mmCIF file of C-alpha atoms and ligand atoms in Angstrom:
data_model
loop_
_atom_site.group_PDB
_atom_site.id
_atom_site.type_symbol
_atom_site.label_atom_id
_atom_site.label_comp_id
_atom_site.label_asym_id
_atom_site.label_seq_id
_atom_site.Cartn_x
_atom_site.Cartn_y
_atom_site.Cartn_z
ATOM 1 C CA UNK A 177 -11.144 180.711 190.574
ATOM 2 C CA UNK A 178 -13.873 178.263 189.317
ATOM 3 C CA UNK A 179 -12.575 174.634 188.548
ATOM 4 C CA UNK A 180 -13.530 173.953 185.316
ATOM 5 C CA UNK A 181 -16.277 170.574 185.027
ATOM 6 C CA UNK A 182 -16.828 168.520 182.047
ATOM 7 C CA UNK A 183 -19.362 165.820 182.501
ATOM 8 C CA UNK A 184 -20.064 163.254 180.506
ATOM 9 C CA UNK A 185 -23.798 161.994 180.325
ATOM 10 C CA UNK A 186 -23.972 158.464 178.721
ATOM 11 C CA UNK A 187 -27.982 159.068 178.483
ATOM 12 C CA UNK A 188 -29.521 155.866 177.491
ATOM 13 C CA UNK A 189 -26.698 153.895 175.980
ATOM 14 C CA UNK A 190 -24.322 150.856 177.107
ATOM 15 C CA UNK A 191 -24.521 147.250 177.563
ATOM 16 C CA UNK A 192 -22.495 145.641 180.324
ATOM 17 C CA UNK A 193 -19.635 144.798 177.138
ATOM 18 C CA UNK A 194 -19.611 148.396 175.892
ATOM 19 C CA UNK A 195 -19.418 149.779 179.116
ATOM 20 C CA UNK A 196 -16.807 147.802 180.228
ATOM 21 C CA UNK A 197 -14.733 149.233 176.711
ATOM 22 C CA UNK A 198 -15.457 152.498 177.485
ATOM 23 C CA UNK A 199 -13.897 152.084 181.328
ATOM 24 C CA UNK A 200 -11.178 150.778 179.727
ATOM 25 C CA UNK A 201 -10.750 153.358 177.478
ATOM 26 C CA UNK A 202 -11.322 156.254 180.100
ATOM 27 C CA UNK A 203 -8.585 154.446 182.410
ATOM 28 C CA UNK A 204 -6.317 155.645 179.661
ATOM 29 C CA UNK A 205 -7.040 158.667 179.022
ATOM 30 C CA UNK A 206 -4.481 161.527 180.920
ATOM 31 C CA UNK A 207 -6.318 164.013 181.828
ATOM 32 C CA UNK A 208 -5.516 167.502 183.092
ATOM 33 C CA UNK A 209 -4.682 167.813 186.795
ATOM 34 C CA UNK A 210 -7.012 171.331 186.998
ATOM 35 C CA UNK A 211 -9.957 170.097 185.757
ATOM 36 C CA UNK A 212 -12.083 168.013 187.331
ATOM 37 C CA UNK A 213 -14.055 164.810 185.239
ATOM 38 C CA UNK A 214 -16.976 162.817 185.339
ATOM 39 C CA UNK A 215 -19.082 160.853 184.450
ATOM 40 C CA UNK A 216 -22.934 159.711 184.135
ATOM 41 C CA UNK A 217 -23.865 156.256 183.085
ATOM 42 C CA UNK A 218 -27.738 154.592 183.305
ATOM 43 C CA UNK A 219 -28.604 153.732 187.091
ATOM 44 C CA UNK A 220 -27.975 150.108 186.287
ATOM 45 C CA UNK A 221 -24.393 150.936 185.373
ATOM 46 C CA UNK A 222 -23.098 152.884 188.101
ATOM 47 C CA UNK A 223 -21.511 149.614 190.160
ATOM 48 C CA UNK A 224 -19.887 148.789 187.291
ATOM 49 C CA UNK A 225 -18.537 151.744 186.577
ATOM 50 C CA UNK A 226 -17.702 153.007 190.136
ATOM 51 C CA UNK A 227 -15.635 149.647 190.501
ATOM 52 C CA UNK A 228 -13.570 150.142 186.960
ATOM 53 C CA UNK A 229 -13.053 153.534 187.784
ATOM 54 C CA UNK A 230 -11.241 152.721 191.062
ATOM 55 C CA UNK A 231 -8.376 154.554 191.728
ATOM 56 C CA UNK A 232 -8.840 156.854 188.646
ATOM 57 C CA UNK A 233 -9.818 160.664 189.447
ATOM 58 C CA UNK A 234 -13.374 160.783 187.907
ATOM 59 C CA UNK A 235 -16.195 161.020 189.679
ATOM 60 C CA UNK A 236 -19.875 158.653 189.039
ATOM 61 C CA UNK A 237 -23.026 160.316 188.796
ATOM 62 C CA UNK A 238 -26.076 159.823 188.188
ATOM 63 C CA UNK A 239 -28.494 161.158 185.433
ATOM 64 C CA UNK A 240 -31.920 161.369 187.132
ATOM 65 C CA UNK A 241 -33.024 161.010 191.099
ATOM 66 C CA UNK A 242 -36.442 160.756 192.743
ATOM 67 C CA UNK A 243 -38.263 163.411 194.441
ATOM 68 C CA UNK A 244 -37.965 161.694 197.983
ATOM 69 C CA UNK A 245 -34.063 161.841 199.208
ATOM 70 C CA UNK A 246 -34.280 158.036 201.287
ATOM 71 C CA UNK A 247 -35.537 155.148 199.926
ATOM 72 C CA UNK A 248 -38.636 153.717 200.458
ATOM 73 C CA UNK A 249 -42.061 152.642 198.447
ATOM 74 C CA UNK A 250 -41.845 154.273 194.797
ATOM 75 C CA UNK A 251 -41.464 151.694 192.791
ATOM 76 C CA UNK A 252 -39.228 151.969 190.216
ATOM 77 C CA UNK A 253 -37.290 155.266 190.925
ATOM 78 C CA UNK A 254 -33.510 155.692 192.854
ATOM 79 C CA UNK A 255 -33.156 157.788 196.157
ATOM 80 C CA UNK A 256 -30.655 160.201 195.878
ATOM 81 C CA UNK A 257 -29.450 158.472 199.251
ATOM 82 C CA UNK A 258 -29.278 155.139 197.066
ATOM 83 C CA UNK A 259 -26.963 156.995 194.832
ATOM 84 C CA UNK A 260 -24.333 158.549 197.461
ATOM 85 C CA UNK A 261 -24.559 154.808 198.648
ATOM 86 C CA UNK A 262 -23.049 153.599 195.551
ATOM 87 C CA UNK A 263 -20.617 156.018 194.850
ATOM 88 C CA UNK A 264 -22.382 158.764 193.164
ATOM 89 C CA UNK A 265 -21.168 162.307 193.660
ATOM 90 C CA UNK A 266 -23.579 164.315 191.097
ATOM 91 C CA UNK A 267 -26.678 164.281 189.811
ATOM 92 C CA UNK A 268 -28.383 165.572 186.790
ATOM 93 C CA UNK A 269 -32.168 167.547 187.926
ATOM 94 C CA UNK A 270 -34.217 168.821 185.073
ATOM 95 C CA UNK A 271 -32.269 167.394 182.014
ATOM 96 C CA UNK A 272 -34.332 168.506 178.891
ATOM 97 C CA UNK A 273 -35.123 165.259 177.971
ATOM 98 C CA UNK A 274 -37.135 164.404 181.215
ATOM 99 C CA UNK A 275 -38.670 167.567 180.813
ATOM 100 C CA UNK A 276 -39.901 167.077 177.425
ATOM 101 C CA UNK A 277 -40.320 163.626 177.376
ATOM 102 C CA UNK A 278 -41.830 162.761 181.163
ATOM 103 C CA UNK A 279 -43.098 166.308 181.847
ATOM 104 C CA UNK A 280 -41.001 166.642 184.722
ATOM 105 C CA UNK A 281 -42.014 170.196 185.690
ATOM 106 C CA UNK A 282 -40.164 173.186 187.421
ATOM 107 C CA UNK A 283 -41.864 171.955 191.028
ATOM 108 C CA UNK A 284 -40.224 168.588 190.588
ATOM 109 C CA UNK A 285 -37.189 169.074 189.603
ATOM 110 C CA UNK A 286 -37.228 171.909 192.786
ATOM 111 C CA UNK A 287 -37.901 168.779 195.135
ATOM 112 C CA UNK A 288 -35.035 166.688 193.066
ATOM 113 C CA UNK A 289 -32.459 169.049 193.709
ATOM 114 C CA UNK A 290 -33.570 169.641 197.476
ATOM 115 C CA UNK A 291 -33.288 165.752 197.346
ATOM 116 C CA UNK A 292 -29.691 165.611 196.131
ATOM 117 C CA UNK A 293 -28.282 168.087 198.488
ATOM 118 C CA UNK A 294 -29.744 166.406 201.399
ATOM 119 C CA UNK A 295 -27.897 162.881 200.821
ATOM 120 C CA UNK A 296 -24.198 165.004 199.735
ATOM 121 C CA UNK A 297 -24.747 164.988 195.901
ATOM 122 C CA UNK A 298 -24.255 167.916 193.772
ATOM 123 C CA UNK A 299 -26.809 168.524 191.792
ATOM 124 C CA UNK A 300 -26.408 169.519 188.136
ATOM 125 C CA UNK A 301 -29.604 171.917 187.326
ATOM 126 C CA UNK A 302 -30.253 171.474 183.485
ATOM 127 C CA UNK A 303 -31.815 174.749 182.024
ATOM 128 C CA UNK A 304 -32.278 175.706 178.329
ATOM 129 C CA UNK A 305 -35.047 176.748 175.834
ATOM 130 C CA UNK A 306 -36.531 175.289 172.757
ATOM 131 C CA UNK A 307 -35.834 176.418 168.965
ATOM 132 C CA UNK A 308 -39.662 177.969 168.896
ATOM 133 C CA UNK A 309 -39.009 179.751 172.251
ATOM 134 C CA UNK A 310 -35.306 180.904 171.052
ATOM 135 C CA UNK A 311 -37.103 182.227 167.795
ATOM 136 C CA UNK A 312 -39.327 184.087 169.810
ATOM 137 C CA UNK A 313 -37.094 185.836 171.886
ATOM 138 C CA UNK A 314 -37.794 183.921 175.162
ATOM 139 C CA UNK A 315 -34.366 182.278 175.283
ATOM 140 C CA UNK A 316 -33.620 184.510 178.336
ATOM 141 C CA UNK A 317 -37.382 184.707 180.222
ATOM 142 C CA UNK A 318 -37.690 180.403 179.521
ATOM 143 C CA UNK A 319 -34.477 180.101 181.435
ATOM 144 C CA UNK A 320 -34.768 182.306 184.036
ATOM 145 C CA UNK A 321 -37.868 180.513 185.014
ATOM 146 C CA UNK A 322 -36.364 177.466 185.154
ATOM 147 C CA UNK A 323 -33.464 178.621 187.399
ATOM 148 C CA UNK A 324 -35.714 181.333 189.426
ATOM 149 C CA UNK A 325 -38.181 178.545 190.639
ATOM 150 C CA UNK A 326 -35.194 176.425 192.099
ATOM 151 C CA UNK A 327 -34.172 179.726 193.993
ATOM 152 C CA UNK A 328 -37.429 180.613 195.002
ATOM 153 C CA UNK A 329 -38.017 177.422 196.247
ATOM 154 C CA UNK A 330 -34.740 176.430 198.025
ATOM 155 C CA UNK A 331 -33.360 179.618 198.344
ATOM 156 C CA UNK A 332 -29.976 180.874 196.809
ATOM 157 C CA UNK A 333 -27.651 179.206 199.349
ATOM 158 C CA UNK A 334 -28.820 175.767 197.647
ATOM 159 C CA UNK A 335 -26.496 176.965 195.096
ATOM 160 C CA UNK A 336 -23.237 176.701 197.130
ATOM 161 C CA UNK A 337 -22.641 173.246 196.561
ATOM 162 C CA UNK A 338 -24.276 172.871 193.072
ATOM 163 C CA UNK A 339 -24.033 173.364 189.649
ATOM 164 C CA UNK A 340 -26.013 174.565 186.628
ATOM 165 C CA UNK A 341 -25.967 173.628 183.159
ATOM 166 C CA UNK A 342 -27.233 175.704 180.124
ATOM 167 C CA UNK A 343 -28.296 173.194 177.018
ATOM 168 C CA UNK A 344 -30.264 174.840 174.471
ATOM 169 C CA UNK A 345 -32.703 171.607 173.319
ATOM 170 C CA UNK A 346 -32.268 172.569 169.789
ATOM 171 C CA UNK A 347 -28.341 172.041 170.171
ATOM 172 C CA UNK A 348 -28.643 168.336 171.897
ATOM 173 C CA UNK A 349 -27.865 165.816 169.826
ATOM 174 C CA UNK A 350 -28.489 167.522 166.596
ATOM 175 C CA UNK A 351 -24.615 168.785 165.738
ATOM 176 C CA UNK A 352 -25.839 171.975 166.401
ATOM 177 C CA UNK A 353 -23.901 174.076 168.775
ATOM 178 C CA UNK A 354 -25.261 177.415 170.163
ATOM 179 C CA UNK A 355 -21.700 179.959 169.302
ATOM 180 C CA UNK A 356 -19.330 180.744 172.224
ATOM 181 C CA UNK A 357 -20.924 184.402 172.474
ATOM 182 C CA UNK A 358 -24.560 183.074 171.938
ATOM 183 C CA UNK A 359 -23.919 180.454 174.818
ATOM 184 C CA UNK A 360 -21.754 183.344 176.946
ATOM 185 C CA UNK A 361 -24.492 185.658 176.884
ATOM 186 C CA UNK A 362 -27.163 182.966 178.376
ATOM 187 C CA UNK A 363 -24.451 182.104 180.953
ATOM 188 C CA UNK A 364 -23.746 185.498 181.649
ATOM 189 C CA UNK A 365 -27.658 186.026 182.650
ATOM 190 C CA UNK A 366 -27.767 182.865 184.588
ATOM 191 C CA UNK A 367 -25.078 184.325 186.602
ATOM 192 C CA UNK A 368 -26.816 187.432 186.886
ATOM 193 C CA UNK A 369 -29.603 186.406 188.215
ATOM 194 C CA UNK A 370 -27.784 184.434 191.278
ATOM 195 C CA UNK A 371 -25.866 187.588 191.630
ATOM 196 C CA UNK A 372 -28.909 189.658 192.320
ATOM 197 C CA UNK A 373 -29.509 187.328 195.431
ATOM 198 C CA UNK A 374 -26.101 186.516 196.607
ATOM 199 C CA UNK A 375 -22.605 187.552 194.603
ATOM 200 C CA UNK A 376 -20.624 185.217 196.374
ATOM 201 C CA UNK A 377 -22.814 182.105 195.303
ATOM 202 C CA UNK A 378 -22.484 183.545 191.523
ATOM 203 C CA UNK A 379 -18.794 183.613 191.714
ATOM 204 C CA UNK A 380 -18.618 179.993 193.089
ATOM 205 C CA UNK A 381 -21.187 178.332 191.152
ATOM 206 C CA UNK A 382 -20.004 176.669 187.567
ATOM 207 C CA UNK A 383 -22.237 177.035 184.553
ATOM 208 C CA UNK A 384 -21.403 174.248 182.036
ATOM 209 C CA UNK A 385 -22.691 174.438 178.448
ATOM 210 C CA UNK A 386 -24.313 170.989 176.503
ATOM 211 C CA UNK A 387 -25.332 170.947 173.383
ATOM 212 C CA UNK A 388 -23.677 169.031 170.912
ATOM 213 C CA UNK A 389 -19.947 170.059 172.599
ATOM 214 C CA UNK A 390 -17.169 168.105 170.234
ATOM 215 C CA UNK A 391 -13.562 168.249 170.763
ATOM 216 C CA UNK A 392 -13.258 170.950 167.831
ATOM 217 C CA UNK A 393 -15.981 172.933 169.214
ATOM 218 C CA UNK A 394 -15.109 172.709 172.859
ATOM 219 C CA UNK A 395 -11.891 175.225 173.333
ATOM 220 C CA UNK A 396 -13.758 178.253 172.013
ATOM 221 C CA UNK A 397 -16.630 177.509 174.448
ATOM 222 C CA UNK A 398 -14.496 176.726 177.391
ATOM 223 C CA UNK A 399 -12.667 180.206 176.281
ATOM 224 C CA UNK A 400 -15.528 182.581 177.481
ATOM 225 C CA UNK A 401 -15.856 184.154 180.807
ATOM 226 C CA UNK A 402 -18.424 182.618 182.338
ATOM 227 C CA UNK A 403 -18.563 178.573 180.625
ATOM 228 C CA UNK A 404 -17.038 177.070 183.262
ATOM 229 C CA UNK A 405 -16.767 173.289 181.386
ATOM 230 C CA UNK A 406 -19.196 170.956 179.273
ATOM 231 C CA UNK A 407 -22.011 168.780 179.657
ATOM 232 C CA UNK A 408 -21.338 166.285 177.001
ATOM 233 C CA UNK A 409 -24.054 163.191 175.762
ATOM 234 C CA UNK A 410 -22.970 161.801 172.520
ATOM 235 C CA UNK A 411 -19.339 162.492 172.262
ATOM 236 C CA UNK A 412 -18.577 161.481 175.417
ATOM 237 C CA UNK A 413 -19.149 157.807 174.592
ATOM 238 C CA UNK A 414 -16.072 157.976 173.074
ATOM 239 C CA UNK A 415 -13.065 157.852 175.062
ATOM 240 C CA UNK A 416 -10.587 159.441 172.960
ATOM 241 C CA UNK A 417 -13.219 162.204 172.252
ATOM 242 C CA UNK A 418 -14.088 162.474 175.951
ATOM 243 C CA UNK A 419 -10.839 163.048 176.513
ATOM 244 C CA UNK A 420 -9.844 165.692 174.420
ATOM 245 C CA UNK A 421 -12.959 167.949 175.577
ATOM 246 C CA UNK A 422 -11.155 167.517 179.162
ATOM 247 C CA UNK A 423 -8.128 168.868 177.975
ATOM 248 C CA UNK A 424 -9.669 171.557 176.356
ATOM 249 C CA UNK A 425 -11.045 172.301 179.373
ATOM 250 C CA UNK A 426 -7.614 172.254 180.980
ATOM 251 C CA UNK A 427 -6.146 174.712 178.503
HETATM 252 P P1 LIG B 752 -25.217 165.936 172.979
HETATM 253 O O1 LIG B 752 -23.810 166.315 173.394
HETATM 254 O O2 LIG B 752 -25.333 164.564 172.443
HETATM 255 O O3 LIG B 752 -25.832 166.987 172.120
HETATM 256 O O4 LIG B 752 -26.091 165.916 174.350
HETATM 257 C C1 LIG B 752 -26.031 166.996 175.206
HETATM 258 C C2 LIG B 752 -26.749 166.657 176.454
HETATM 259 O O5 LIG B 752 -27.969 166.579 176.476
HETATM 260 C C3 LIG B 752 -25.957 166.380 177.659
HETATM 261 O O6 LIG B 752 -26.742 166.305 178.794
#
């Protein structure tokens, strides 16, 4: 049985005052004892949060790291080894918006993930096409790719102590959510495709969806076979809302 995941990534929001509401409004929350919860503030954040979150089951992570695992002379980036140091347990590699944004290509976010696992993090491979590339019936070849070049780089075991996360970039942040059999069918593929190297990694491995997830939205996702929890940006700045996709998850 796959414990269900729902992370929440903050993106590039907060100030120290509305981070420190949001702690206190996650300290609330009760959340369901089979699920397990976390969640990804800015770099600059992560003290902060790790300290308000004492003593409360949900785990810190982390939304980007750099190529090289220790630290050293690269200005401006965060060693995965930085972030276990802190009190990070995951890691987002390959989020769309680094992608698109930075160009972070399939090679780097190979050497990001290779980073993570090397310093204890789980990373949280980010997959998903475009609108022009769904249109064109690449959905399933665009992801694929992304996912096969991790594997063919780190091999399949990599994926024993990691997780993947399908979010379609037309469904981010737009209130668009990809249907529970639209998403099922790219997680279904994604689990395929580990499969054909290694079926016990496939069974292990949990495949969250992102895109746009909202309380009302999230049961029916969390309801097919192989969504194993959320990825969640702009709802899960609020608590209350945060919250209820966790127990969704739970149910
Ligand atoms: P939204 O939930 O705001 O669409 O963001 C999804 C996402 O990109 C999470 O990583």
């Amino acid at each position: 049985m796959r414990r269900p995941l729902v992370a929440g990534n903050w993106k590039m929001h907060g100030t120290r005052a509305s981070v420190a509401e949001l702690i206190k409004g996650l300290r609330q929350l009760v959340l369901p004892a089979g699920v397990e919860v976390a969640v990804m503030p800015p770099c600059l954040f992560i003290n902060q949060v790790v300290q308000g979150l004492d003593g409360k089951s949900i785990a810190v992570g982390a939304q980007n790291c750099a190529v090289e695992a220790a630290q050293g002379a690269l200005t401006g980036e965060v060693a995965a080894s930085q972030l276990a140091d802190v009190g990070c347990s995951l890691v987002l590699v390959g989020h769309s918006e680094r992608r698109q944004v930075l160009g972070e290509g399939d090679e780097v976010v190979s050497r990001k993930f290779a980073a993570a696992r090397s310093c204890g993090l789980v990373p949280v491979l980010c997959v998903g096409e475009t609108l022009a590339e769904r249109e064109a019936g690449k959905t399933l070849e665009v992801v694929g790719r992304q996912l096969g070049s991790v594997v063919e780089a780190l091999g399949v075991g990599a994926f024993s102590q990691a997780v993947v996360a399908y979010e379609p970039v037309w469904a981010i942040g737009t209130g668009l959510t990809a249907g529970p059999a639209q998403a099922q069918e790219v997680h279904a593929a994604i689990r395929a495709q580990l499969a054909a190297e290694s079926a016990e990694i496939a069974r292990g491995v949990r495949i969250l969806y992102g895109g746009s997830v909202k309380a009302a939205s999230a049961a029916d996702l969390f309801g097919m076979p192989d969504i194993d929890g959320g990825l969640v940006g702009g709802a899960s700045l609020n608590a209350d809302e945060f919250g209820a996709i966790c127990r969704a998850a739970g149910s």
